[in-house]
Short mmCIF file of C-alpha atoms and ligand atoms in Angstrom, two decimals:
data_model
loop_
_atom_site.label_atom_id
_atom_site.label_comp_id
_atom_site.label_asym_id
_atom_site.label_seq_id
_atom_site.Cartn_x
_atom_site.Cartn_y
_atom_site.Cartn_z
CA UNK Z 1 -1.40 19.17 -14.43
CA UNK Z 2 -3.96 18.05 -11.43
CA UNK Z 3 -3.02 20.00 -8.49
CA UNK Z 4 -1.66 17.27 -5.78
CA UNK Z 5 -2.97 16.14 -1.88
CA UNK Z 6 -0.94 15.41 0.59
CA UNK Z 7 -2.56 13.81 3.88
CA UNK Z 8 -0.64 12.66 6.89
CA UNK Z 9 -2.69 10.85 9.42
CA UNK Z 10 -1.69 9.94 12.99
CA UNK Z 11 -3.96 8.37 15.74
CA UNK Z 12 -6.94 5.89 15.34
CA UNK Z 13 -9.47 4.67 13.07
CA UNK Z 14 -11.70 7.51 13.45
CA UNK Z 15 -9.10 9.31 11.90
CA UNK Z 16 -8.11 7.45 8.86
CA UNK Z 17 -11.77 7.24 7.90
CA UNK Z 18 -11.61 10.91 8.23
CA UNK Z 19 -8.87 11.55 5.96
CA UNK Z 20 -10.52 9.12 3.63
CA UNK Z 21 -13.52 11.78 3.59
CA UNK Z 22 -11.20 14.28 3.17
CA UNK Z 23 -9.53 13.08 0.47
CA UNK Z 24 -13.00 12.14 -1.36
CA UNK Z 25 -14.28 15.67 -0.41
CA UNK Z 26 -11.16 17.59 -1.78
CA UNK Z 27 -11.26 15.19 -4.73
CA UNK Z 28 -14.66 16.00 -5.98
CA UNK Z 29 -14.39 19.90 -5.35
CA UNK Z 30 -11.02 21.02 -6.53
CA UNK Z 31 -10.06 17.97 -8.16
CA UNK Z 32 -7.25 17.10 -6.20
CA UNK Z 33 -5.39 14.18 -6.28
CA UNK Z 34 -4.07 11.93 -3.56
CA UNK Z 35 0.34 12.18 -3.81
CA UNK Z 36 2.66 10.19 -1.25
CA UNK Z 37 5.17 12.27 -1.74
CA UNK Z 38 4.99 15.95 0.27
CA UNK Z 39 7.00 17.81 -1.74
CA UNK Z 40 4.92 17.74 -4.92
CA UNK Z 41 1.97 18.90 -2.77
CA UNK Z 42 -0.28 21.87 -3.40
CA UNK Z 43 -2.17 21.12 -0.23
CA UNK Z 44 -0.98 19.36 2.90
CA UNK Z 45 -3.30 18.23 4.99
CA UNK Z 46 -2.36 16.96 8.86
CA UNK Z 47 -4.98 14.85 10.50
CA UNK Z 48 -3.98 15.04 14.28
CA UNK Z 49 -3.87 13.01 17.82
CA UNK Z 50 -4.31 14.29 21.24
CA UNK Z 51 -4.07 11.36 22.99
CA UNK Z 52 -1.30 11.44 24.32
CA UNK Z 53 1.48 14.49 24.79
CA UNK Z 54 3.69 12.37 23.01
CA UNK Z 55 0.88 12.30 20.28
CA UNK Z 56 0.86 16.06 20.35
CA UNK Z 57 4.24 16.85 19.97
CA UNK Z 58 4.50 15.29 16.96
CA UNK Z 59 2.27 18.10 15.51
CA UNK Z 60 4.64 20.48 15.53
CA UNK Z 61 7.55 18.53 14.48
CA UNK Z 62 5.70 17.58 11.35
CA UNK Z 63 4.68 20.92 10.74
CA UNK Z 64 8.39 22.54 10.80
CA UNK Z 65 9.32 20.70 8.04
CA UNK Z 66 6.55 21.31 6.23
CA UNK Z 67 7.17 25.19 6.74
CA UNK Z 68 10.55 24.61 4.83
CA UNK Z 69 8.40 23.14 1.92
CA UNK Z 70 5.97 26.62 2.24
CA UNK Z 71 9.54 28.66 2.31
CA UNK Z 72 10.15 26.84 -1.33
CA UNK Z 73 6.33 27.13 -2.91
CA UNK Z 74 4.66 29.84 -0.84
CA UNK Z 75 1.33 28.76 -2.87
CA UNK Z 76 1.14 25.72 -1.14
CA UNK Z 77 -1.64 25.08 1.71
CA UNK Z 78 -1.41 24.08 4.70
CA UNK Z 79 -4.17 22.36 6.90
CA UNK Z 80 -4.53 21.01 10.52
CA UNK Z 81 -7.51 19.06 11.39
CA UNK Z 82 -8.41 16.33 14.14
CA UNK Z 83 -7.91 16.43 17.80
CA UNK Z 84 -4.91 18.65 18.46
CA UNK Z 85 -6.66 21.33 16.02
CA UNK Z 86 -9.89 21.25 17.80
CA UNK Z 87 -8.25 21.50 21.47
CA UNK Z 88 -5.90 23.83 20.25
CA UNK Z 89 -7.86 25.98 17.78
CA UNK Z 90 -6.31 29.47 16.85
CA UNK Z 91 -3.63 29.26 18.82
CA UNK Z 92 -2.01 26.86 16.79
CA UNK Z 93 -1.63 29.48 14.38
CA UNK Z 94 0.02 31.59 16.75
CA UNK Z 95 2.68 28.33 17.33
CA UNK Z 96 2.72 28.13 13.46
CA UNK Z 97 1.66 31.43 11.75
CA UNK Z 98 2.19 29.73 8.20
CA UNK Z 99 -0.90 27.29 8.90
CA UNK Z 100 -3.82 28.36 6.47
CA UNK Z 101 -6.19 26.21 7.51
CA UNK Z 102 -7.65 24.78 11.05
CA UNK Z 103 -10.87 22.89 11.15
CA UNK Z 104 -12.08 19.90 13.29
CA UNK Z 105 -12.81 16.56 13.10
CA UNK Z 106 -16.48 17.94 13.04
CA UNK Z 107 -16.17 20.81 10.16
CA UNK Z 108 -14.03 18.34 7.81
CA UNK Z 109 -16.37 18.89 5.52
CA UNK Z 110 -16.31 22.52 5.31
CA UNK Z 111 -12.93 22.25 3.63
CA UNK Z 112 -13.72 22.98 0.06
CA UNK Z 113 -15.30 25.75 1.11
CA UNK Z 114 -12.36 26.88 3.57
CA UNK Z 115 -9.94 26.71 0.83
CA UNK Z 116 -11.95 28.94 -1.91
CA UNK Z 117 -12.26 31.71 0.95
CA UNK Z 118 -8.32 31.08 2.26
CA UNK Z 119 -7.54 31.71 -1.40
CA UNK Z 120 -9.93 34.82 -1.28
CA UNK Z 121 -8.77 36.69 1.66
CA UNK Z 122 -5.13 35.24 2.45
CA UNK Z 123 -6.02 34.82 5.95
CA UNK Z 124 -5.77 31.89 8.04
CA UNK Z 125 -9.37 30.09 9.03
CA UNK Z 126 -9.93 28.66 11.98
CA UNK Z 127 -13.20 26.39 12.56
CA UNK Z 128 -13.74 23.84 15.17
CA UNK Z 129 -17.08 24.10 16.37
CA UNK Z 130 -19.54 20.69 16.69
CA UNK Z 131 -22.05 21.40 14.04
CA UNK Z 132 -23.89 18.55 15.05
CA UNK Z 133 -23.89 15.21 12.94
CA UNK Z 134 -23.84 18.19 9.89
CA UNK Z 135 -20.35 16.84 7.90
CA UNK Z 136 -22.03 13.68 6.69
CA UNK Z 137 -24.92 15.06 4.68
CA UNK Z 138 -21.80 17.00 3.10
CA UNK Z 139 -19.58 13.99 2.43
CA UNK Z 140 -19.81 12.12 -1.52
CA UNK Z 141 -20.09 8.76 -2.06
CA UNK Z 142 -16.91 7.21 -0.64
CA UNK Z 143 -14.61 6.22 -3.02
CA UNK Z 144 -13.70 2.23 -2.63
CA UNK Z 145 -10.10 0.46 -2.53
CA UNK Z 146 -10.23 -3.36 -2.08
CA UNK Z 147 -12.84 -4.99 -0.05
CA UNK Z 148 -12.12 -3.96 3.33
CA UNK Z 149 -13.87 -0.08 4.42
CA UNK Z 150 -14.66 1.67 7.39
CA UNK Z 151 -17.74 2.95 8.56
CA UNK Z 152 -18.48 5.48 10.75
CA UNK Z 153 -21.75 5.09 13.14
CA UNK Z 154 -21.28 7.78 15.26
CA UNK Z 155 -19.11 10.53 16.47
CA UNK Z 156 -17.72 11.86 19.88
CA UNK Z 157 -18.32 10.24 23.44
CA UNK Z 158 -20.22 10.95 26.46
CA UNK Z 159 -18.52 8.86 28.97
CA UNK Z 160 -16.21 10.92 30.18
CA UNK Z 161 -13.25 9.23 31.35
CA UNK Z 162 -11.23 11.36 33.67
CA UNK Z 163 -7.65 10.33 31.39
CA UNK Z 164 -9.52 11.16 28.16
CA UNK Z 165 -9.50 13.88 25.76
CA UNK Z 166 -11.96 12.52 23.41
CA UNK Z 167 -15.18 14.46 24.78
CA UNK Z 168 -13.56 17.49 24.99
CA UNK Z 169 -11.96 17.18 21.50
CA UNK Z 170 -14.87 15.02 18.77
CA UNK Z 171 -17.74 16.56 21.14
CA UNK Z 172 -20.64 14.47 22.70
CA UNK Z 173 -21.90 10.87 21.60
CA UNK Z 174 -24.31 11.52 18.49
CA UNK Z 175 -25.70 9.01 15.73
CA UNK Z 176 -25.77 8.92 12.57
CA UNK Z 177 -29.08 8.04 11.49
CA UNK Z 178 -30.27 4.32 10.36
CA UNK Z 179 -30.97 5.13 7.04
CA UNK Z 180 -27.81 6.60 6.20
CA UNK Z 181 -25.52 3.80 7.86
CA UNK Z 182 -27.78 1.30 6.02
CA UNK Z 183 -27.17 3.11 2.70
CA UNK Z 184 -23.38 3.24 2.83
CA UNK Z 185 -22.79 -0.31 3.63
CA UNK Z 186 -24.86 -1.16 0.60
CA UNK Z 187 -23.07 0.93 -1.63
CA UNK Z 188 -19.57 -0.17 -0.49
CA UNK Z 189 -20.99 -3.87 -1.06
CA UNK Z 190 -21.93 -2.98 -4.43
CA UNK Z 191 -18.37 -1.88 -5.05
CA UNK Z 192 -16.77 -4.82 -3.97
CA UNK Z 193 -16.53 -4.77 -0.25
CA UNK Z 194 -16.85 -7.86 1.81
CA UNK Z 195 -15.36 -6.43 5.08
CA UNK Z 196 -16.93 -3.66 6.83
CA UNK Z 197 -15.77 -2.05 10.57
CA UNK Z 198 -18.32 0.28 12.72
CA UNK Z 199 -16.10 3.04 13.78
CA UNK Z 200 -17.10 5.27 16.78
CA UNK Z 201 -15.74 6.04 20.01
CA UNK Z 202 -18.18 4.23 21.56
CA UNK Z 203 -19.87 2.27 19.19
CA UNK Z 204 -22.25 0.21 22.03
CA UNK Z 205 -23.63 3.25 22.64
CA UNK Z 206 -25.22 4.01 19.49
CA UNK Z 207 -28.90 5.59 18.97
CA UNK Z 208 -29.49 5.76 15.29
CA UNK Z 209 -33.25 7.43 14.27
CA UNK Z 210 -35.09 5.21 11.91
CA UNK Z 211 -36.89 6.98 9.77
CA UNK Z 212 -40.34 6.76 11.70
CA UNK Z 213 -38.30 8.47 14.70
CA UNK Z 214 -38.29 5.32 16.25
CA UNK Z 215 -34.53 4.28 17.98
CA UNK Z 216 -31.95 1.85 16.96
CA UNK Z 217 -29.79 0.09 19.18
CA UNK Z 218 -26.17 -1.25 18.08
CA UNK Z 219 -27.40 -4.84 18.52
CA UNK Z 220 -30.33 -4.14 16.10
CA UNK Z 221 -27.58 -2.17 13.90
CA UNK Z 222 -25.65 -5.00 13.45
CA UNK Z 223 -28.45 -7.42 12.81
CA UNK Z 224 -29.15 -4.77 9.84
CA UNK Z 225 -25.56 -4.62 8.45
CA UNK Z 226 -25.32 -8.14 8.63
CA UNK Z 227 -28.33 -8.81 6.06
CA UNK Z 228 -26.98 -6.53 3.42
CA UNK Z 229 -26.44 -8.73 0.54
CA UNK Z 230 -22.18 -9.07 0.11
CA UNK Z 231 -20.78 -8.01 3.50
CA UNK Z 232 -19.35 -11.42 4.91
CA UNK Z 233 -17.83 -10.03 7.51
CA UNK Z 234 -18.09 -7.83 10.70
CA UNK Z 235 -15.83 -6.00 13.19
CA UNK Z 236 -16.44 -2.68 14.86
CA UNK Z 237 -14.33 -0.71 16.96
CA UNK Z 238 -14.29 0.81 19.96
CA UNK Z 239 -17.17 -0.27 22.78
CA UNK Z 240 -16.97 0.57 26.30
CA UNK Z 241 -17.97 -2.27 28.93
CA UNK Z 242 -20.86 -0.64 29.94
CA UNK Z 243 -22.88 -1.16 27.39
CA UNK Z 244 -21.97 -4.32 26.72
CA UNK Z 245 -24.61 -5.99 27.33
CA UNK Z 246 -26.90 -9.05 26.75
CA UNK Z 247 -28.39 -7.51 23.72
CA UNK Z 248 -25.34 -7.40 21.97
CA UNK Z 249 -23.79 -10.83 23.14
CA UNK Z 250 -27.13 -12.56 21.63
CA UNK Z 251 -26.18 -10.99 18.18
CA UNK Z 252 -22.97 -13.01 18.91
CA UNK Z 253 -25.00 -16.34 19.19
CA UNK Z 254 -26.91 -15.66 15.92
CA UNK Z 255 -24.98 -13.50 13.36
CA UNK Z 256 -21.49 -15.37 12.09
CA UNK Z 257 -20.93 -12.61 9.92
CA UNK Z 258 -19.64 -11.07 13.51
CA UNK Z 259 -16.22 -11.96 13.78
CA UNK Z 260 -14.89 -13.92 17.32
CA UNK Z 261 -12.64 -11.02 17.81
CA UNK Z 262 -14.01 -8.08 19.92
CA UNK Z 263 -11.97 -4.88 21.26
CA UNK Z 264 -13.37 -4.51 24.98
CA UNK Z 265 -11.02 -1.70 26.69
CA UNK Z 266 -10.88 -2.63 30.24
CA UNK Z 267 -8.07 -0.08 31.18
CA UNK Z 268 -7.02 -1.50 34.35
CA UNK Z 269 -8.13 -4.77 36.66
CA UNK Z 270 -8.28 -2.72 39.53
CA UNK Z 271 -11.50 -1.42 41.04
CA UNK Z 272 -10.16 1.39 42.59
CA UNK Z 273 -7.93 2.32 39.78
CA UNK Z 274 -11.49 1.83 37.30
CA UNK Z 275 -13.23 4.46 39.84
CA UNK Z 276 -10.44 7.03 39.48
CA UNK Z 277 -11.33 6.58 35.87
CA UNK Z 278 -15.00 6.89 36.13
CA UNK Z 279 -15.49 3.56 34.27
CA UNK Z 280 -18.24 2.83 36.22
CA UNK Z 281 -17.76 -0.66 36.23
CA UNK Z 282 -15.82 -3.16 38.41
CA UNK Z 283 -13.78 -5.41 37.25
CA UNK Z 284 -16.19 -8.68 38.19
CA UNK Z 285 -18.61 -6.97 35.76
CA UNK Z 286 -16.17 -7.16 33.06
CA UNK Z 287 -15.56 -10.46 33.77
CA UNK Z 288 -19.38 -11.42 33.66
CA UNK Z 289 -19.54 -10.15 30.23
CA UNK Z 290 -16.56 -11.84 28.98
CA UNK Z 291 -18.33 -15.09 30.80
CA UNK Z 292 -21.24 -15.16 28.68
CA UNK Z 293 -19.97 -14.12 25.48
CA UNK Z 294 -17.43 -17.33 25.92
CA UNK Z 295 -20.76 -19.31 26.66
CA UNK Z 296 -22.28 -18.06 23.00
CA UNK Z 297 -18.36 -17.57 20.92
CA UNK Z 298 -16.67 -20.26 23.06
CA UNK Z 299 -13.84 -19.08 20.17
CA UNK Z 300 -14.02 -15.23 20.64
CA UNK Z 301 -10.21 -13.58 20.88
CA UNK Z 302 -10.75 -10.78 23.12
CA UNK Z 303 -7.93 -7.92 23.24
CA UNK Z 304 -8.07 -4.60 25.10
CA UNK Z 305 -6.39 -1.22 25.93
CA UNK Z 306 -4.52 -0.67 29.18
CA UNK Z 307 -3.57 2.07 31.06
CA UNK Z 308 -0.55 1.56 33.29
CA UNK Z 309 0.50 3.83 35.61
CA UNK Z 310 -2.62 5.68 36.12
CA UNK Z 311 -2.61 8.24 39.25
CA UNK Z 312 -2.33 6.68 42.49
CA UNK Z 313 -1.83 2.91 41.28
CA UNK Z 314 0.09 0.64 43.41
CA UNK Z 315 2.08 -2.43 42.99
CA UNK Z 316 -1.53 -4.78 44.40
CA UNK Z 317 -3.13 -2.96 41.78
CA UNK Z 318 -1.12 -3.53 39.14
CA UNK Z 319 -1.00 -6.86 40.29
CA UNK Z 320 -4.87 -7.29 40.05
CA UNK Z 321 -4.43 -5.90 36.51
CA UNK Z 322 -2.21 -8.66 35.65
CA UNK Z 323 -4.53 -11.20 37.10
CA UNK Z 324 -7.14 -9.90 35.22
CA UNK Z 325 -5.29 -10.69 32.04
CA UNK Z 326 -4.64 -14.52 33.46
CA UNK Z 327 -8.80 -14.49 33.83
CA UNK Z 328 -9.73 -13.23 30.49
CA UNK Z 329 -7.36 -14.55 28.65
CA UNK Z 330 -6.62 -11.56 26.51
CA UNK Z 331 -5.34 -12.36 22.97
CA UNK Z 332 -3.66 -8.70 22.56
CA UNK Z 333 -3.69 -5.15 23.77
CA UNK Z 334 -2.87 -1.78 23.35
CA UNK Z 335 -0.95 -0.91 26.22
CA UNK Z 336 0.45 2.98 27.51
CA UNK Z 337 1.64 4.95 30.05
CA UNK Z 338 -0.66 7.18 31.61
CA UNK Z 339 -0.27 10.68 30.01
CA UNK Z 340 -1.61 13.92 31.74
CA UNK Z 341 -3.98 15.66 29.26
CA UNK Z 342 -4.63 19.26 30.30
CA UNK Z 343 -8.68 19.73 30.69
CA UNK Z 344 -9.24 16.32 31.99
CA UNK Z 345 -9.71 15.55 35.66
CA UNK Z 346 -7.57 13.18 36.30
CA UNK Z 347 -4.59 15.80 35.11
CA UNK Z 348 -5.24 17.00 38.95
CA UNK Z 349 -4.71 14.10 40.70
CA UNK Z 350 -1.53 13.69 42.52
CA UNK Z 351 1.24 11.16 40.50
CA UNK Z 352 3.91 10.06 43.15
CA UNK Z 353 4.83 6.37 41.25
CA UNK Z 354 8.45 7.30 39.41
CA UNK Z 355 8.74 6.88 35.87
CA UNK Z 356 10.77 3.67 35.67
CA UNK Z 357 8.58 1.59 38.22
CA UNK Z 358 5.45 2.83 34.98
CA UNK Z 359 8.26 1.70 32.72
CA UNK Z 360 8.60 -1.71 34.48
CA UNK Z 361 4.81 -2.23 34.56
CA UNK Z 362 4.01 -1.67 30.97
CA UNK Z 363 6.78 -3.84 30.06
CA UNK Z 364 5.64 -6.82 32.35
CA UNK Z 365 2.32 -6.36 31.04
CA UNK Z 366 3.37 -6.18 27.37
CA UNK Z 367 5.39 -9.23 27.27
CA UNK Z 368 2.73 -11.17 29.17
CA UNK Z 369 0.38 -10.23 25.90
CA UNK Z 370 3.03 -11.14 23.44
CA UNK Z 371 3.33 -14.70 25.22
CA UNK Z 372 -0.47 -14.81 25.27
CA UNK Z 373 -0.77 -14.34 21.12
CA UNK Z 374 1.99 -16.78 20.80
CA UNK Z 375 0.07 -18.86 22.55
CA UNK Z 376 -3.16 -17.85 20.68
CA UNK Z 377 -1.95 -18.59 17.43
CA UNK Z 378 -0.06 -21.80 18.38
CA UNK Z 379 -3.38 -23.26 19.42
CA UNK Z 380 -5.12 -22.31 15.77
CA UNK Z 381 -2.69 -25.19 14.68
CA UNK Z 382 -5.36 -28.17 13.01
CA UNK Z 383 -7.89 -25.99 13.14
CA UNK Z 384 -10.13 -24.92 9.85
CA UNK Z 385 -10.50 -20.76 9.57
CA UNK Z 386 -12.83 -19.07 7.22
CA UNK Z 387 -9.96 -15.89 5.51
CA UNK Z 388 -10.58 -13.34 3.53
CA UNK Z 389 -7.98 -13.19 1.11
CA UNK Z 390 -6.04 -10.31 0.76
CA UNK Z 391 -2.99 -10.01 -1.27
CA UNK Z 392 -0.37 -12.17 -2.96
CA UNK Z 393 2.40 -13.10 -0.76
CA UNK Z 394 5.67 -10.97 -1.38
CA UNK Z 395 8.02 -13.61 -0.04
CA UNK Z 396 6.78 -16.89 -1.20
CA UNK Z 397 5.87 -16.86 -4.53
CA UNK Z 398 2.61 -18.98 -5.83
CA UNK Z 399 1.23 -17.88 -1.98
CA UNK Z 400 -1.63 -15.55 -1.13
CA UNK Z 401 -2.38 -14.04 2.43
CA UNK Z 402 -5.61 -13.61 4.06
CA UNK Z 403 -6.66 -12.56 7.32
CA UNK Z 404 -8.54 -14.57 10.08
CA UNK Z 405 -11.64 -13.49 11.64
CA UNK Z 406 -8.90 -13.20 15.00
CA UNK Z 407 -6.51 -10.92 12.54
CA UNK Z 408 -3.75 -13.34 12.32
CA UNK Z 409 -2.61 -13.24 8.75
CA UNK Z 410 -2.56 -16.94 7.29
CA UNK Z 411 -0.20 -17.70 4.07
CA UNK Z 412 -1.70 -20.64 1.76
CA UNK Z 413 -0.68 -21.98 -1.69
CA UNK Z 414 -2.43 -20.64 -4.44
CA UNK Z 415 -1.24 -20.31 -8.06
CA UNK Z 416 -2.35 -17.13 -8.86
CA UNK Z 417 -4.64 -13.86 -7.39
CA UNK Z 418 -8.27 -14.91 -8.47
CA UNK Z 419 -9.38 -15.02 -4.79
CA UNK Z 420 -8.48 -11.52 -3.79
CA UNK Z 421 -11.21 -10.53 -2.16
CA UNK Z 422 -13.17 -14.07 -1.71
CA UNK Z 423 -13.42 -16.04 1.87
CA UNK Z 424 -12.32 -19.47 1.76
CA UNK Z 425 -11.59 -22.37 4.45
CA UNK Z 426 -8.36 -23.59 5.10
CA UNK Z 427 -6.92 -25.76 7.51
CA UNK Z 428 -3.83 -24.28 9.74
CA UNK Z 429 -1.29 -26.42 9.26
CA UNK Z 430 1.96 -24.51 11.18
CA UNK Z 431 3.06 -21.55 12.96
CA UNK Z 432 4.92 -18.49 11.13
CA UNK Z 433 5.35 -15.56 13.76
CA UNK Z 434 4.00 -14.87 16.90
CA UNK Z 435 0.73 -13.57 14.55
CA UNK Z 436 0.87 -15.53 11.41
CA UNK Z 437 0.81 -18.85 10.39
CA UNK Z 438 0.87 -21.78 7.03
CA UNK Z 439 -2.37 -23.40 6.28
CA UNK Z 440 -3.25 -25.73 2.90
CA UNK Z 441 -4.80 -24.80 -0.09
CA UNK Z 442 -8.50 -23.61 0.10
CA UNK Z 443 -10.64 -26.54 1.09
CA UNK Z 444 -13.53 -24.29 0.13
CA UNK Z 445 -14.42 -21.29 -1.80
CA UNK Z 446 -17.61 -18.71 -0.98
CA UNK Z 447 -19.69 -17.88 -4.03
N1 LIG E 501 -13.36 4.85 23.12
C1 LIG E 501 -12.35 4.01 23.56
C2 LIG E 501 -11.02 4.64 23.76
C3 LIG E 501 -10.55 5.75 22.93
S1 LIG E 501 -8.95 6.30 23.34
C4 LIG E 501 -12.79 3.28 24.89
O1 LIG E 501 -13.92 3.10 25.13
O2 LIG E 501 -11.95 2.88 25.66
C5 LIG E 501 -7.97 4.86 23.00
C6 LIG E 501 -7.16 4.39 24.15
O3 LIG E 501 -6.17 5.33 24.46
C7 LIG E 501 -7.95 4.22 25.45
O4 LIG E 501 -8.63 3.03 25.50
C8 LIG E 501 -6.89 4.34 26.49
O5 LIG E 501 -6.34 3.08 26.82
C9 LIG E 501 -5.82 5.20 25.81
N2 LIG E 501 -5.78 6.53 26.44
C10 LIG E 501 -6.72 7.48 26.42
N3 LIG E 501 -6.34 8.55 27.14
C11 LIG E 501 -5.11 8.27 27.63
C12 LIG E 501 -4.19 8.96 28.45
N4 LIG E 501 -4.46 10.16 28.94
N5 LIG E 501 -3.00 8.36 28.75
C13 LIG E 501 -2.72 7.12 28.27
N6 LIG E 501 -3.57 6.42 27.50
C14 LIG E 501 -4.74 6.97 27.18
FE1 LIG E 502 -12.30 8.27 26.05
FE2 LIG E 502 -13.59 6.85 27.82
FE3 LIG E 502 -14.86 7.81 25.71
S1 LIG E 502 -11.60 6.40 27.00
S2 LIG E 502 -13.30 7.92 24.14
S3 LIG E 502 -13.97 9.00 27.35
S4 LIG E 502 -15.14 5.80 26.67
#
């Protein structure tokens, strides 16, 4: 019988792509195959978060009760990759001597190779160096399900943000080359997909070689991904403000394949709070941006992560965040409570707001979103959106569900599920949650 894969994957996007690879990797080497269930595992594999502490300490957790499955089958593997393995490296296996296997988010693709030598010498292997941009000359073809993939432009960050781990942990900003990013979008479009995200930390910031050596920006990128025959449709996640710039919002006025929804982490509305961070931006900047990307998308749905609670923040400052999210008119955010990394400069920066006044403000903040999505969604209402169409409905039968370019979820009448996986126009025709709504039967159908 085909020996079985387990994967558990917590954090962002950069990690599910990554356990994706994995998967594909492990797949094509030891002909492993993808299981839901842990128990029937011969190798578990745990993709990990450093975040947040809260993100952490699920690492361990998890891990107990996969040494109970080891206990049972002492031939199964187990792995730790991601964040937490890289910052934590070897002494991870002092915390958990039965791990086999610890490799980074930049040595993923050393696995195979990891595993013939763990089975070799019975000891436990530890890499998590930065070999570069290495893993994705290693990586096969990926494997395709549906018509929505990620791809991955580049790796690590630069910026430095004194609350983040992510430099210390995925390593510096570096590219993937043109050629390559080029090559994989045509291939998924080959196989079907219609949908394709940029991943990267900080995607704005890309500097992709062509093959002449010469540079390519993100705003050129997209141009580029945009004319590959099939892909209808564009999102990429995350950018940093900085780099936002008027390149990139004239790709907005020209390439409709972009979707009007854009992920633009402001953090906090404060400018002294953004200088703690090193953000090196005020918040007037990010509100100049936003300005003339409404002049070119007068549609665009902008949502962003907040920090609340960072060290030092006051009630005016929070308050300035909050007016920030009246300006913009944020459709939706990812909001937290500051958590102290170790490593990271802002971890030694004195913290004197209690707990429950951090509570208070991500709660304000959070329900101010919710009522801004409502509000968001209400106002789709007449409207006609261009959905890709994604699965039958399971409630109402003879329905289908596809997603708006702004990621609300529309439900339409259709008899059966020929247009999986085809964009049509509907018009919205009522409200079904805060993020969904009804619309009429396709009014158009693409290709
Ligand atoms: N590259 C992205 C962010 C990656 S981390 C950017 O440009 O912003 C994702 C989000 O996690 C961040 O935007 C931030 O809001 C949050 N985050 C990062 N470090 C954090 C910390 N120490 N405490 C709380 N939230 C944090
Ligand atoms: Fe982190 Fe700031 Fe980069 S939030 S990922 S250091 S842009």
């Amino acid at each position: 019988m085909a020996k079985k894969l387990y994967i558990e994957t917590q954090g962002c996007q950069m990690n599910e792509y990554d356990s994706s690879r994995m998967a594909d990797l492990l797949g094509e080497s030891h002909a492993l195959e993808l299981t839901r269930n842990p128990e029937e595992a011969d190798v578990l594999l745990l993709n990990t978060c450093s975040i947040r502490e809260k993100a952490q300490e699920k690492v361990f957790s998890e891990l107990g009760r996969w040494r109970k499955l080891k206990e049972a089958r002492p031939d199964v593997v187990i792995g730790v990759g991601g964040c937490v393995a890289s910052q934590e490296g070897a002494a991870i296996q002092k915390r958990a001597p039965f791990v086999d296997l610890v490799f980074g988010p930049q040595t993923l693709h050393r696995l195979p190779k990891m595993l013939d030598e763990r089975k070799a010498r019975k000891i436990t292997l530890v890499d998590v160096s930065f070999p570069e941009i290495e893993k994705f000359d290693y990586l096969p073809e990926p494997r395709v399900e549906g018509h929505k993939a990620f791809v991955s432009i580049m790796e690590g960050c630069s910026k430095y943000c004194t609350f983040c781990v992510v430099p210390y942990t995925r390593g510096e900003e570096v590219s993937r080359p043109f050629d390559d990013v080029i090559a994989e979008v045509a291939v998924l479009a080959s196989k079907g997909v219609r949908e394709v995200t940029l991943l990267g930390q900080n995607v704005n910031g890309y500097r992709g070689a062509f093959h002449d050596g010469r540079i390519c920006s993100f705003a050129e990128l997209l141009r580029h991904v945009a004319a590959v025959p099939g892909i209808g449709r564009i999102r990429y996640t995350t950018s940093h403000p900085l780099e936002f710039n008027d390149d990139l919002i004239a790709v907005y006025a020209d390439t409709p394949q972009l979707v009007s929804h854009l992920h633009l982490p402001v953090q906090s509305g404060a400018n002294r709070v953004l200088a703690g961070m090193k953000r090196n931006h005020t918040a007037a900047d990010y509100l100049e941006r936003i300005r003339k990307l409404k002049a070119v998308r007068p549609d665009i749905h902008i949502s962003s992560d907040f920090i609340v609670g960072f060290p030092g923040e006051s009630d005016s400052d929070f308050e300035e965040t909050m007016n920030l999210i009246a300006e913009v008119d944020f459709d939706h955010s990812y909001s937290f409570i500051y958590s102290k990394r170790p490593g990271t400069p802002a971890a030694e920066l004195p913290d004197d707001t209690p707990e429950d006044v951090k509570k208070q403000r991500l709660q304000i903040l959070k329900d101010r979103l919710t009522a801004h999505t409502a509000r968001k969604t209400a106002a789709m209402q007449g409207t006609r959106q261009r959905l890709l169409v994604e699965r039958a409905s399971e409630r109402v039968e003879g329905h289908l569900i596809g997603i708006a370019g702004n990621n609300r979820l529309v439900h339409f009448p259709w008899p059966d599920q020929s247009l999986v996986g085809r964009f049509v126009e509907v018009e919205i025709t009522g409200v079904a949650s805060v993020n969904a709504l009804h619309a009429t039967a396709p009014l158009w159908v693409e290709g």
